[in-house]
PDB file of C-alpha atoms in Angstrom:
ATOM      1  CA  MET A   1     -52.965-181.290 175.875  1.00 75.00           C
ATOM      2  CA  ALA A   2     -56.632-181.194 176.355  1.00 87.00           C
ATOM      3  CA  ASN A   3     -59.107-180.835 173.460  1.00 88.00           C
ATOM      4  CA  THR A   4     -61.777-178.388 173.395  1.00 90.00           C
ATOM      5  CA  LEU A   5     -64.607-178.112 171.087  1.00 90.00           C
ATOM      6  CA  VAL A   6     -65.100-175.170 169.039  1.00 89.00           C
ATOM      7  CA  GLN A   7     -68.335-174.177 167.142  1.00 91.00           C
ATOM      8  CA  PHE A   8     -69.762-171.561 165.088  1.00 90.00           C
ATOM      9  CA  ARG A   9     -72.387-170.824 162.698  1.00 94.00           C
ATOM     10  CA  VAL A  10     -72.131-170.397 158.828  1.00 94.00           C
ATOM     11  CA  GLU A  11     -74.625-170.235 155.960  1.00 95.00           C
ATOM     12  CA  GLU A  12     -75.065-173.931 154.677  1.00 95.00           C
ATOM     13  CA  SER A  13     -73.883-172.756 151.137  1.00 95.00           C
ATOM     14  CA  THR A  14     -70.528-171.528 152.349  1.00 95.00           C
ATOM     15  CA  ARG A  15     -70.089-175.014 154.218  1.00 95.00           C
ATOM     16  CA  ASP A  16     -71.075-177.133 151.115  1.00 95.00           C
ATOM     17  CA  LYS A  17     -68.339-174.937 148.890  1.00 95.00           C
ATOM     18  CA  ALA A  18     -65.754-175.471 151.500  1.00 95.00           C
ATOM     19  CA  SER A  19     -66.371-178.902 152.002  1.00 95.00           C
ATOM     20  CA  LYS A  20     -66.168-179.488 148.169  1.00 93.00           C
ATOM     21  CA  ILE A  21     -62.771-177.414 148.176  1.00 92.00           C
ATOM     22  CA  CYS A  22     -61.357-179.356 150.834  1.00 92.00           C
ATOM     23  CA  GLU A  23     -62.522-182.597 149.412  1.00 91.00           C
ATOM     24  CA  LYS A  24     -60.323-181.503 146.083  1.00 89.00           C
ATOM     25  CA  ILE A  25     -57.090-181.152 148.197  1.00 87.00           C
ATOM     26  CA  GLY A  26     -57.713-184.541 149.990  1.00 89.00           C
ATOM     27  CA  ILE A  27     -58.859-183.129 153.544  1.00 92.00           C
ATOM     28  CA  ASP A  28     -62.080-182.308 155.264  1.00 93.00           C
ATOM     29  CA  VAL A  29     -63.291-179.192 156.755  1.00 94.00           C
ATOM     30  CA  PRO A  30     -62.353-179.991 160.484  1.00 93.00           C
ATOM     31  CA  THR A  31     -58.788-180.739 159.422  1.00 92.00           C
ATOM     32  CA  TYR A  32     -58.850-177.664 157.709  1.00 92.00           C
ATOM     33  CA  MET A  33     -59.825-175.748 160.757  1.00 92.00           C
ATOM     34  CA  ARG A  34     -57.410-177.417 162.878  1.00 91.00           C
ATOM     35  CA  MET A  35     -54.656-176.474 160.435  1.00 89.00           C
ATOM     36  CA  CYS A  36     -55.892-172.903 160.265  1.00 89.00           C
ATOM     37  CA  LEU A  37     -55.888-172.573 164.133  1.00 91.00           C
ATOM     38  CA  SER A  38     -52.404-174.169 164.323  1.00 91.00           C
ATOM     39  CA  ARG A  39     -50.634-171.873 161.838  1.00 88.00           C
ATOM     40  CA  LEU A  40     -52.567-169.069 162.962  1.00 90.00           C
ATOM     41  CA  VAL A  41     -50.773-169.670 166.646  1.00 92.00           C
ATOM     42  CA  GLN A  42     -47.617-170.671 165.060  1.00 92.00           C
ATOM     43  CA  ASP A  43     -46.983-167.704 162.956  1.00 88.00           C
ATOM     44  CA  ASN A  44     -48.946-165.372 165.187  1.00 90.00           C
ATOM     45  CA  GLY A  45     -51.077-164.168 162.053  1.00 85.00           C
ATOM     46  CA  VAL A  46     -52.552-165.363 158.951  1.00 79.00           C
ATOM     47  CA  PRO A  47     -49.671-167.276 157.391  1.00 79.00           C
ATOM     48  CA  PHE A  48     -50.863-168.652 153.965  1.00 72.00           C
ATOM     49  CA  SER A  49     -53.147-168.750 150.916  1.00 70.00           C
ATOM     50  CA  MET A  50     -54.474-171.897 149.188  1.00 63.00           C
ATOM     51  CA  LYS A  51     -56.368-171.537 146.152  1.00 65.00           C
ATOM     52  CA  ILE A  52     -57.810-174.136 143.915  1.00 64.00           C
ATOM     53  CA  GLU A  53     -58.088-172.217 140.471  1.00 65.00           C
ATOM     54  CA  LYS A  54     -55.652-174.600 138.906  1.00 69.00           C
ATOM     55  CA  ILE A  55     -55.159-177.378 141.535  1.00 64.00           C
ATOM     56  CA  GLU A  56     -53.610-179.802 138.538  1.00 66.00           C
ATOM     57  CA  GLU A  57     -50.769-177.506 138.110  1.00 70.00           C
ATOM     58  CA  ASN A  58     -50.032-177.180 141.990  1.00 72.00           C
ATOM     59  CA  LYS A  59     -46.747-178.699 142.807  1.00 78.00           C
ATOM     60  CA  GLY A  60     -47.855-179.818 146.135  1.00 78.00           C
ATOM     61  CA  PHE A  61     -51.107-181.301 144.653  1.00 76.00           C
ATOM     62  CA  GLN A  62     -48.748-183.028 142.160  1.00 82.00           C
ATOM     63  CA  ALA A  63     -46.450-184.494 144.773  1.00 85.00           C
ATOM     64  CA  MET A  64     -49.290-185.859 146.992  1.00 82.00           C
ATOM     65  CA  LYS A  65     -50.794-187.504 143.940  1.00 84.00           C
ATOM     66  CA  GLU A  66     -47.569-189.016 143.038  1.00 87.00           C
ATOM     67  CA  ALA A  67     -46.772-190.334 146.643  1.00 87.00           C
ATOM     68  CA  SER A  68     -50.186-191.933 146.616  1.00 87.00           C
ATOM     69  CA  ARG A  69     -49.409-193.653 143.342  1.00 88.00           C
ATOM     70  CA  ILE A  70     -46.207-194.931 144.584  1.00 91.00           C
ATOM     71  CA  ALA A  71     -47.451-196.039 147.773  1.00 87.00           C
ATOM     72  CA  GLU A  72     -50.262-197.857 145.865  1.00 87.00           C
ATOM     73  CA  ALA A  73     -47.788-199.166 143.534  1.00 91.00           C
ATOM     74  CA  THR A  74     -45.423-200.542 146.476  1.00 88.00           C
ATOM     75  CA  GLY A  75     -48.315-202.041 148.586  1.00 86.00           C
ATOM     76  CA  ILE A  76     -47.594-199.395 151.412  1.00 85.00           C
ATOM     77  CA  ALA A  77     -50.726-197.509 151.145  1.00 84.00           C
ATOM     78  CA  ASP A  78     -52.554-199.062 154.084  1.00 87.00           C
ATOM     79  CA  MET A  79     -49.784-198.983 156.657  1.00 85.00           C
ATOM     80  CA  SER A  80     -50.687-198.091 160.128  1.00 86.00           C
ATOM     81  CA  LEU A  81     -48.861-195.027 162.066  1.00 83.00           C
ATOM     82  CA  GLU A  82     -47.144-197.710 164.121  1.00 88.00           C
ATOM     83  CA  GLU A  83     -45.887-199.360 161.080  1.00 88.00           C
ATOM     84  CA  ILE A  84     -44.741-196.110 159.341  1.00 85.00           C
ATOM     85  CA  ASN A  85     -43.108-195.179 162.507  1.00 88.00           C
ATOM     86  CA  ALA A  86     -40.899-198.478 162.744  1.00 90.00           C
ATOM     87  CA  GLU A  87     -39.901-197.996 158.996  1.00 86.00           C
ATOM     88  CA  ILE A  88     -38.673-194.414 159.814  1.00 89.00           C
ATOM     89  CA  SER A  89     -36.828-195.833 162.892  1.00 90.00           C
ATOM     90  CA  GLU A  90     -35.331-198.585 161.008  1.00 90.00           C
ATOM     91  CA  ALA A  91     -34.151-195.983 158.305  1.00 91.00           C
ATOM     92  CA  ARG A  92     -32.480-193.861 160.863  1.00 90.00           C
ATOM     93  CA  ARG A  93     -30.254-196.496 162.020  1.00 87.00           C
TER      94      ARG A  93
END
């Protein structure tokens, strides 16, 4: 599937605030924009609401932090995509 460049203008302060929010949830703005467009198409509308008010209480955020902690503790945090896929294939056998 071919990729295309999507550009638009936004106030600098809005971009900076968005970048800080994305950083808090562990992604960057381009990743967020790809997520939004993919879900918009998949659900044929705006499918979700992501807010940061109390991120520490967010179960998804807590699960991501715990998964990162476990990956660090077990020495698998730096696995390549190929290594991850090999592990999955092995587990499915």
